[in-house]
XYZ file of N, CA and C in Angstrom:
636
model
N -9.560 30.745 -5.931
C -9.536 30.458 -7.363
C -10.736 29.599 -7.738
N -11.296 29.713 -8.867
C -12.636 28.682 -9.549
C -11.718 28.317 -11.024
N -12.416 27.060 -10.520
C -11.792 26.362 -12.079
C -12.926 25.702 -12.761
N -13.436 26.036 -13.853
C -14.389 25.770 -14.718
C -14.193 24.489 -15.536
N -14.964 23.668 -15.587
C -14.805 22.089 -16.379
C -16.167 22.117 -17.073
N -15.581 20.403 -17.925
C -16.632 19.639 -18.106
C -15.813 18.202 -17.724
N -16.718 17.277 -17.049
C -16.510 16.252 -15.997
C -16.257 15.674 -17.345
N -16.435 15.489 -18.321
C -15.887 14.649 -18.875
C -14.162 14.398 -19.520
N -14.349 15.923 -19.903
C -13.206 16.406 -20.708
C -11.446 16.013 -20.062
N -10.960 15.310 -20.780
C -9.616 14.911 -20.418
C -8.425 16.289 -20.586
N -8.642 17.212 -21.057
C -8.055 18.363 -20.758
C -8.332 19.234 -19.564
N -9.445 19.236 -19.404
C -10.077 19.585 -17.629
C -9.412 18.724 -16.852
N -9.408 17.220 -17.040
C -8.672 16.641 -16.026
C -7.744 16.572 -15.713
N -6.519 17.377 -17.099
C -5.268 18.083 -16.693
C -5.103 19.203 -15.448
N -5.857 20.105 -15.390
C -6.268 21.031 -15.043
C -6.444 20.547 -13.230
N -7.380 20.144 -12.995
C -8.007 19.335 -11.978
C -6.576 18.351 -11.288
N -5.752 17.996 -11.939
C -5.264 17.235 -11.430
C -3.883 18.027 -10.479
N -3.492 18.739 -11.326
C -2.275 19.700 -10.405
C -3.206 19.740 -8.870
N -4.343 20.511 -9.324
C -4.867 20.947 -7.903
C -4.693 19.792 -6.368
N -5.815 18.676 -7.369
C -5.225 17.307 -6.439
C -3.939 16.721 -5.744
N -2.766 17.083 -6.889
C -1.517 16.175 -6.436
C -1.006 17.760 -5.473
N -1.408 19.127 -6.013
C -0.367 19.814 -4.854
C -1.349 20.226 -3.660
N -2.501 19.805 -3.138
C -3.733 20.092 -2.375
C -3.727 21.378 -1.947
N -4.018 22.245 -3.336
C -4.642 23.077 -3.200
C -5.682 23.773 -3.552
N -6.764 24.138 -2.875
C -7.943 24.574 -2.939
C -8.038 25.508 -3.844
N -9.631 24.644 -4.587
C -10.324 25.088 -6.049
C -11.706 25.117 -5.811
N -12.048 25.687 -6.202
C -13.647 25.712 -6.449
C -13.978 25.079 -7.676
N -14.169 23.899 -7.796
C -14.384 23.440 -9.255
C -16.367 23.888 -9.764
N -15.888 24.473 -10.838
C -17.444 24.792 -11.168
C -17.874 24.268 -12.479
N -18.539 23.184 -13.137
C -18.870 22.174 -13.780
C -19.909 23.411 -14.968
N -19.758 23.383 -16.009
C -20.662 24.552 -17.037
C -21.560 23.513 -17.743
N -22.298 23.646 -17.745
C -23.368 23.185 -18.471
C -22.983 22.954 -20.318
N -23.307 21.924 -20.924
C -22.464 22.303 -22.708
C -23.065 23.083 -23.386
N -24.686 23.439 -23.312
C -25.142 24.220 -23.912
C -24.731 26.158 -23.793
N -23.691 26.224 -23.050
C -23.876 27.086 -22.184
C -22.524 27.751 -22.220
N -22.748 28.676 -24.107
C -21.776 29.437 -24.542
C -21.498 30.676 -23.993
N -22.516 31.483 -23.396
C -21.938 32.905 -23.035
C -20.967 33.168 -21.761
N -20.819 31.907 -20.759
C -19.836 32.175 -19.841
C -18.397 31.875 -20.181
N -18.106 30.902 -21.434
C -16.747 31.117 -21.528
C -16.429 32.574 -22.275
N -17.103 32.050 -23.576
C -17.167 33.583 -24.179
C -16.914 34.662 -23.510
N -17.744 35.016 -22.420
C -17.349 36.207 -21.811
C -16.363 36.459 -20.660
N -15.543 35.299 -20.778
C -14.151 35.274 -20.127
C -12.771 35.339 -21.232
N -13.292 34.159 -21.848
C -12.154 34.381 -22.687
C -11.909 34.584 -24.312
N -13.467 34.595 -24.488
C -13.550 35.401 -25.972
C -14.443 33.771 -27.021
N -13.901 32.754 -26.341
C -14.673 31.621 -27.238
C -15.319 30.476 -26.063
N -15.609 29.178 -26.945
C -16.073 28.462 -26.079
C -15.062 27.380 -26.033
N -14.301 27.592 -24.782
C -13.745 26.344 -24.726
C -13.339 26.132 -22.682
N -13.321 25.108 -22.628
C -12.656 24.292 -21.098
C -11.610 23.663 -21.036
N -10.802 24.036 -20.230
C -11.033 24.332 -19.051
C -10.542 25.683 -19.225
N -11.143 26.514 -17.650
C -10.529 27.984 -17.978
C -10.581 28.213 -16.158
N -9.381 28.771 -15.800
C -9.087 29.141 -14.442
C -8.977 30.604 -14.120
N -10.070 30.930 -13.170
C -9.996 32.151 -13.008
C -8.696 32.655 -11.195
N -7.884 33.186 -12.103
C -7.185 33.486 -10.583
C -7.771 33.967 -9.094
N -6.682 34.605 -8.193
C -7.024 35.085 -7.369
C -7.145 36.630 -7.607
N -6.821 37.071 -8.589
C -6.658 38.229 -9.314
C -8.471 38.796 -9.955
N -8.409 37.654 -10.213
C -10.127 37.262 -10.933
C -9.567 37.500 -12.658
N -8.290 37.616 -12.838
C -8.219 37.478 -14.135
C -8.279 35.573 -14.577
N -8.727 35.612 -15.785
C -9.144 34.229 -16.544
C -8.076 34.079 -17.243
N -7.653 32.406 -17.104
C -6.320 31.998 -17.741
C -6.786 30.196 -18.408
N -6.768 30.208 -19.742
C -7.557 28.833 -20.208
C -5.999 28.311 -20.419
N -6.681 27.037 -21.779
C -5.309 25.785 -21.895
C -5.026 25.162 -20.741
N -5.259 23.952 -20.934
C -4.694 22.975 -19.845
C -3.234 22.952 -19.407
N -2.651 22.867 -20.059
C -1.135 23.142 -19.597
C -0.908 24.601 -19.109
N -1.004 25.314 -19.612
C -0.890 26.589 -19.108
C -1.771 26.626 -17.458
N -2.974 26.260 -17.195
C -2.882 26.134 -15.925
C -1.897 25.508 -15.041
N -2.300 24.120 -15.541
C -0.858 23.491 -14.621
C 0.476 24.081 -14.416
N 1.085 24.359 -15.552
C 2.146 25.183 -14.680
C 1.641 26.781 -13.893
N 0.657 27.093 -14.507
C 0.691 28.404 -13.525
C 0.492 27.935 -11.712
N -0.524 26.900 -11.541
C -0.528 26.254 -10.894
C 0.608 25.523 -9.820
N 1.032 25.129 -10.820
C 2.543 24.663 -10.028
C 3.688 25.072 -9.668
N 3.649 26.702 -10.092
C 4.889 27.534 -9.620
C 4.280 28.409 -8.354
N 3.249 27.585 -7.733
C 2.413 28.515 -6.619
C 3.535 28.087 -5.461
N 3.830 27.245 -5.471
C 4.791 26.169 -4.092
C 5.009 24.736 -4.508
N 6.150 24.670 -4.004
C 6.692 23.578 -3.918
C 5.506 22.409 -3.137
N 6.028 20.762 -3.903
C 6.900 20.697 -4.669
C 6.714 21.179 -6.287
N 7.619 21.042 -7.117
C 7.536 21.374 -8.476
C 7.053 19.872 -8.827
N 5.593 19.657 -9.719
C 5.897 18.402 -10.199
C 5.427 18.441 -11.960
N 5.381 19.931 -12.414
C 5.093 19.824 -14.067
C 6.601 20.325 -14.900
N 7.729 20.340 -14.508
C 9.127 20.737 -15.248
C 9.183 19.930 -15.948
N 10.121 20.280 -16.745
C 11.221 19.516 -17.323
C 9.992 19.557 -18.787
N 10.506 18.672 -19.545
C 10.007 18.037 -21.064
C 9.574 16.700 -20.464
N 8.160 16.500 -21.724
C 7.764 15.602 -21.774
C 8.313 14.228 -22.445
N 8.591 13.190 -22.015
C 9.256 11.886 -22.488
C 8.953 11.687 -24.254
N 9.869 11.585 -24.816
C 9.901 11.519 -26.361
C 9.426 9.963 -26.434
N 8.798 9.184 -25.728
C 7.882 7.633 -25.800
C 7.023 8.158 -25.632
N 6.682 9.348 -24.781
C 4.947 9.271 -24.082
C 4.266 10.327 -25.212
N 4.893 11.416 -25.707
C 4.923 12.130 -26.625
C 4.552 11.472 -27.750
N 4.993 10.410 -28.325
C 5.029 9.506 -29.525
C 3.612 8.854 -29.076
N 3.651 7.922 -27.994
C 2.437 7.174 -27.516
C 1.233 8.196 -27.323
N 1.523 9.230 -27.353
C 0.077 10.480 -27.088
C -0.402 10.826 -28.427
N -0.009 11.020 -29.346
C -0.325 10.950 -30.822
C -0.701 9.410 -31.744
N -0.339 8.826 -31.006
C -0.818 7.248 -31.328
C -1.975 7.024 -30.991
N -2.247 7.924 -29.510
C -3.581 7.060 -29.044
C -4.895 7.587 -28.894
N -4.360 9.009 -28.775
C -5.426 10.250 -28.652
C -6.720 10.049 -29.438
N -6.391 9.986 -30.944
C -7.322 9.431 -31.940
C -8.525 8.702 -31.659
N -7.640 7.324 -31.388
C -7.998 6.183 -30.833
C -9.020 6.277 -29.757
N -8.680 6.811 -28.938
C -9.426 6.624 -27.706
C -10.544 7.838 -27.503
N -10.511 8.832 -28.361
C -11.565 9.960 -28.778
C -12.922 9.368 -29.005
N -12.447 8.241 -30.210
C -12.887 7.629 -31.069
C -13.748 6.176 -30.355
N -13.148 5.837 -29.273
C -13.749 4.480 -28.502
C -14.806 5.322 -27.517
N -14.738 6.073 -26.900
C -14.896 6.849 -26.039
C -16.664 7.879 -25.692
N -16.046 8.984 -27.111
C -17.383 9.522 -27.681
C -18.406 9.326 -27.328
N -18.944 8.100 -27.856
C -20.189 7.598 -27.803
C -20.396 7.275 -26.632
N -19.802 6.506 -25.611
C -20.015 6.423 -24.842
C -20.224 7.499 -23.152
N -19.390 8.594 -24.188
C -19.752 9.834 -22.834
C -21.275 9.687 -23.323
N -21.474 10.078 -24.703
C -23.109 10.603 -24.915
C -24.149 9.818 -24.296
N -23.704 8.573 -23.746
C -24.662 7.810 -23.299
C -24.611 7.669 -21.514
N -23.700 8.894 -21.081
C -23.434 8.916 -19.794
C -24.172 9.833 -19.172
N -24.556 10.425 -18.355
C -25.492 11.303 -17.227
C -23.837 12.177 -16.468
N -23.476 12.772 -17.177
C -22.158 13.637 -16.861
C -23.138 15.027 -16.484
N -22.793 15.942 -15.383
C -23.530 16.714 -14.864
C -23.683 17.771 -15.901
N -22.449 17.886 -16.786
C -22.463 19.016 -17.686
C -23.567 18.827 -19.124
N -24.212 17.393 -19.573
C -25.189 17.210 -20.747
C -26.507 16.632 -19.509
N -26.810 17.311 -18.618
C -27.672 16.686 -18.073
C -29.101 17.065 -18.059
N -29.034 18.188 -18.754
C -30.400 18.710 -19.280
C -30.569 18.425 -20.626
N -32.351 18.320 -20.569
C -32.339 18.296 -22.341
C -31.367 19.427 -23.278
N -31.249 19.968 -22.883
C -30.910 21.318 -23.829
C -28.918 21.279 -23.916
N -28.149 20.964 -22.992
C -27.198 20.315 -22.930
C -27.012 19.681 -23.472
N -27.490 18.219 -23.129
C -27.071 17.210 -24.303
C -27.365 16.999 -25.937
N -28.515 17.707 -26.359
C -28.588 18.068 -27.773
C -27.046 18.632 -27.902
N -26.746 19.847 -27.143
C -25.716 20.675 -27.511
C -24.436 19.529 -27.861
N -24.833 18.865 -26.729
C -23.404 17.999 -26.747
C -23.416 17.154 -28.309
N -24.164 16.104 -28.164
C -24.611 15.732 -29.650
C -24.426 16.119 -30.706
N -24.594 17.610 -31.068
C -24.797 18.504 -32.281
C -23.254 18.334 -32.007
N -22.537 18.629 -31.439
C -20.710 18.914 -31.476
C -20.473 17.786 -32.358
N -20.234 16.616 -31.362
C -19.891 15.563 -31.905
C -20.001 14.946 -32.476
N -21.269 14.876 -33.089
C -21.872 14.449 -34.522
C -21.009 15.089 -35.586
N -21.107 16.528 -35.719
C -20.444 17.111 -36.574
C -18.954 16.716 -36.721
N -18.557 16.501 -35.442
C -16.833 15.918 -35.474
C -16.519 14.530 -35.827
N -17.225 13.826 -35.458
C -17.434 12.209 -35.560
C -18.432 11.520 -36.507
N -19.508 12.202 -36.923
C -20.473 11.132 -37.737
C -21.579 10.476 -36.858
N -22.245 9.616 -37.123
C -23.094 8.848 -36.681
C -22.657 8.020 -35.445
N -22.968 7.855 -34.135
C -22.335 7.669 -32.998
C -22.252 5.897 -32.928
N -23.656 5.419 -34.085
C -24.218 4.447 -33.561
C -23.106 3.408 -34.628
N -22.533 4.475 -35.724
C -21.532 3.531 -36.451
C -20.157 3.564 -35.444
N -19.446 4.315 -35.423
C -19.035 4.955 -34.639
C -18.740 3.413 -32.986
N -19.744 3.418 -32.884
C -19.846 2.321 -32.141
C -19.565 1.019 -32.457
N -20.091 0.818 -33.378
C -19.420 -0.194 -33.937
C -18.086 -0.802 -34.378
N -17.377 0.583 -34.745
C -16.060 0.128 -34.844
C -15.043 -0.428 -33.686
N -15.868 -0.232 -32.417
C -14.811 -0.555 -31.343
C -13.800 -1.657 -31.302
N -14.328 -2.630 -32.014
C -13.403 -4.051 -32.053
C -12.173 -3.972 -32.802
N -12.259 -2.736 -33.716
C -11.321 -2.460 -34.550
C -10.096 -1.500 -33.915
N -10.682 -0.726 -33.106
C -10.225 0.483 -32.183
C -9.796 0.039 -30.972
N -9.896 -1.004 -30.467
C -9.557 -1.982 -29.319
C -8.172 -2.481 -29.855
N -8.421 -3.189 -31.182
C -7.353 -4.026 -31.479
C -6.231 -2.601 -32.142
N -6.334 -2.044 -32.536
C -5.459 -0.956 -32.470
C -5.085 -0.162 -31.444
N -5.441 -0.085 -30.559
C -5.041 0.170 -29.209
C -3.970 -0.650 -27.959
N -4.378 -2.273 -28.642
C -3.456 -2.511 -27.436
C -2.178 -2.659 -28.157
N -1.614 -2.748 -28.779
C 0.533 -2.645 -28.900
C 0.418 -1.391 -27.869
N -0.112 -0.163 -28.388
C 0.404 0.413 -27.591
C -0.283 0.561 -25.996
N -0.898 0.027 -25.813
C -1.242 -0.213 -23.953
C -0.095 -0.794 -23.678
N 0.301 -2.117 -24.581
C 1.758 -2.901 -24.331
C 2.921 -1.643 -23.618
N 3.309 -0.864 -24.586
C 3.968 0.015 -24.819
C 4.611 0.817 -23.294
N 2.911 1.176 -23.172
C 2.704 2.167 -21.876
C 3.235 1.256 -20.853
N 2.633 -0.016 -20.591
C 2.909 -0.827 -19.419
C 4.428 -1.039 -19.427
N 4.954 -1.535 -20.278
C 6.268 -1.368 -20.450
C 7.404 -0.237 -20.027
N 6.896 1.378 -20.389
C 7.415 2.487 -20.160
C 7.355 2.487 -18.441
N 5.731 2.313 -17.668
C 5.652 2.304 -16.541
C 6.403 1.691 -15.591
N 6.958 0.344 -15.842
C 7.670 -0.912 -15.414
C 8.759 -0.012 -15.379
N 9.445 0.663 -16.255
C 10.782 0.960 -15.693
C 10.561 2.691 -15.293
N 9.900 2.918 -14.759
C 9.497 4.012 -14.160
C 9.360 4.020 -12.219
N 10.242 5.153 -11.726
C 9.903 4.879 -10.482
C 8.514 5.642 -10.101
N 7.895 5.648 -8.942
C 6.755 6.081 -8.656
C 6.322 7.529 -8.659
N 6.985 8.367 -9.166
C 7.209 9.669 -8.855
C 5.999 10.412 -10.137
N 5.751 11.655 -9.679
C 5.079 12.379 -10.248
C 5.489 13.476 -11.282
N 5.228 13.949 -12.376
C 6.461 14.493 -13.142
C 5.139 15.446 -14.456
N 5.705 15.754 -15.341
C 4.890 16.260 -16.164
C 4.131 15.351 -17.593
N 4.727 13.900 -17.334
C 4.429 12.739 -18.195
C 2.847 12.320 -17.711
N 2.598 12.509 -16.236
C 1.348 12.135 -15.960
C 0.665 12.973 -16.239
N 0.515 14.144 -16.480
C -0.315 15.029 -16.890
C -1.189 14.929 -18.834
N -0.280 13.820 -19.282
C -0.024 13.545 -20.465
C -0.837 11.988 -20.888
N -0.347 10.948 -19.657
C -1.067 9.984 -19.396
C -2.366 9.476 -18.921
N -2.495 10.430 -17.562
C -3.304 9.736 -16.785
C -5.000 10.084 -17.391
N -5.508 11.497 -17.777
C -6.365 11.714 -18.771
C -6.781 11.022 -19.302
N -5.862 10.378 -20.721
C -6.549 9.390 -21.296
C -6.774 8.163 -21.134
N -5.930 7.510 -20.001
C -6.201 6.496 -18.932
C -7.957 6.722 -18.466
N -7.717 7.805 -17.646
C -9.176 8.044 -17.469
C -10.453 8.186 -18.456
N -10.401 8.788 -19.470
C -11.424 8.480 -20.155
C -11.380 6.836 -20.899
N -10.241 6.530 -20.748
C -10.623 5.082 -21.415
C -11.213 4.106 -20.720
N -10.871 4.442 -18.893
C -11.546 3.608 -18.152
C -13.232 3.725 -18.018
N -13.857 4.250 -19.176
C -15.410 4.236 -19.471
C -15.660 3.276 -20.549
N -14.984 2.415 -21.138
C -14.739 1.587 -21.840
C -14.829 0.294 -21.240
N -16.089 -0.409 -21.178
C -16.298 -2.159 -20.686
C -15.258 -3.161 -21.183
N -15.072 -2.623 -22.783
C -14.485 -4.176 -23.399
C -13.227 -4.283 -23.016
N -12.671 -3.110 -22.605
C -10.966 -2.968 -22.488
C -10.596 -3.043 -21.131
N -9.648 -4.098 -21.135
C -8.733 -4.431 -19.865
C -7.660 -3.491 -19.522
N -7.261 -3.489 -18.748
C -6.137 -2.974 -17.883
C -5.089 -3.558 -17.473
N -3.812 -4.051 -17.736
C -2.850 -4.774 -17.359
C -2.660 -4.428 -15.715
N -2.066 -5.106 -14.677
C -2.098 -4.877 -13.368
C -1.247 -3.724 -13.158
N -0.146 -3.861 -13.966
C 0.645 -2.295 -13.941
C -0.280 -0.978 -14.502
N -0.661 -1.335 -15.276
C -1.917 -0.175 -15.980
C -2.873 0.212 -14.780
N -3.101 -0.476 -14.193
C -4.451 -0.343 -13.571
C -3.560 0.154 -11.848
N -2.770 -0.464 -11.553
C -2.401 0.313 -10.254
C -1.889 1.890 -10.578
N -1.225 1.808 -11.576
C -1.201 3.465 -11.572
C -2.445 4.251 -12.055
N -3.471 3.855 -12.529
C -4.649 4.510 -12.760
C -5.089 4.785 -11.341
N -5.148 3.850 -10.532
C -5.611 3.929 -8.799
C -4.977 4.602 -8.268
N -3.541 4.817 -8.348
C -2.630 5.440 -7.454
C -2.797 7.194 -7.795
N -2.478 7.245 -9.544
C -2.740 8.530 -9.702
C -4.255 9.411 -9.373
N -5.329 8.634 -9.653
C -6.987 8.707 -9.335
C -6.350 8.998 -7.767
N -6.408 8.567 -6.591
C -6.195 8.933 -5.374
C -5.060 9.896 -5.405
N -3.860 10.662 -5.726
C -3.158 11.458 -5.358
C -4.208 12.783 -5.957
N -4.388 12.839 -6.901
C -4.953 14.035 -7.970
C -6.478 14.347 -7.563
N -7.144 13.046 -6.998
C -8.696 13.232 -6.374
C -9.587 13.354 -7.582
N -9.162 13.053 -8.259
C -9.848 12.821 -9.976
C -10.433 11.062 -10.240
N -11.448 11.278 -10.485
C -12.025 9.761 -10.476
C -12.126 9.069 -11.533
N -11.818 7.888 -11.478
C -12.296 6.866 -12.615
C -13.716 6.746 -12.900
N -13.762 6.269 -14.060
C -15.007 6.022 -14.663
C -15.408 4.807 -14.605
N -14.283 3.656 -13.660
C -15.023 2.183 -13.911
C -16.477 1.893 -14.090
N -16.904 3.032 -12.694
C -18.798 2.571 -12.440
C -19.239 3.100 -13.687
N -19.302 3.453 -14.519
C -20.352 4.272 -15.971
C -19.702 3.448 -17.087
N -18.598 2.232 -16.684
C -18.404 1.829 -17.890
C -19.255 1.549 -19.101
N -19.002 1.444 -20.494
C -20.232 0.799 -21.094
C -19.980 0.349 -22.198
């Protein structure tokens, strides 16, 4: 199987992460952003992540991999429904952390904007979605302080959580990860051991080193 990303993208890292927690072998292949005609000519537009089977048929949506993924063998760890807190807390924060975030991929050396011609591409997106990066930036103090009740929140949910793996992390750990590219923002010790714990089961890495 090849599974197509962009190293940045927190829906790829849905994707990426089944593979990690059930260790099974992927060919992860990283697309360049400028670099519309290979999704296109899999799955009709441009978007990531997209998993090509053993079939060689192409299957996109992040969730939809994961479970296709996870009904390969035991154990099962994407069933059931997602927690009506984490659900609530995922629409709270998504925004938020898009929004802290952004700018700071653009200022990262991610393999996928690493050519000139890439990162314009990348730029031209997000400009159009976001505005000016450099205001944008500025708001972080505002986007920080709206962010932590609910970090509170999360740490809280985690605390009475046993260690187990389920379809809530698939939901969490993502935007955990892209937020850990974020200098100004702390990590509560519960926050931050499950960022480590899940980062080592899934083989998906933090961003501490590129913080900024």
């Amino acid at each position: 199987m090849k599974l197509y990303i962009y190293d940045h993208c927190p829906f790829c890292v849905r994707a990426r992460m089944i593979f990690g927690l059930k260790k099974i072998a992927v060919e992860q292949i990283i697309l360049m952003d400028d670099d519309k005609e290979t999704p296109i000519s899999m799955i009709g537009r441009k978007m990531l992540p997209i998993l090509q089977k053993e079939d060689g048929a192409f299957l996109p949506e992040s969730m939809d991999i994961v479970h296709y993924v996870d009904q390969l063998g035991e154990p099962k760890l994407a069933n059931g429904e997602v927690s009506s807190q984490i659900d609530q807390w995922y629409k709270e924060v998504s925004g938020v952390s898009h929004r802290l975030v952004t700018p700071r991929f653009a200022e990262t050396n991610f393999p996928e904007i690493s050519t000139v011609e890439a990162k314009a591409a990348y730029l031209e997106r997000i400009v159009k979605s976001y505005g000016d990066l450099s205001v944008l930036r500025k708001e972080a103090h505002t986007l920080l302080v709206e962010l932590e009740p609910q970090m509170g929140l999360l740490d809280a949910w985690l605390d009475n959580r046993e260690e187990v793996v389920d379809i809530n992390d698939f939901i969490i750990f993502p935007i955990l990860r892209s937020l850990s590219i974020v200098a100004e923002l702390s990590f509560s010790t519960n926050i931050q051991n499950y960022m480590t714990r899940m980062a080592q089961g899934s083989r998906v890495n933090l961003l501490f080193d590129q913080a900024k």
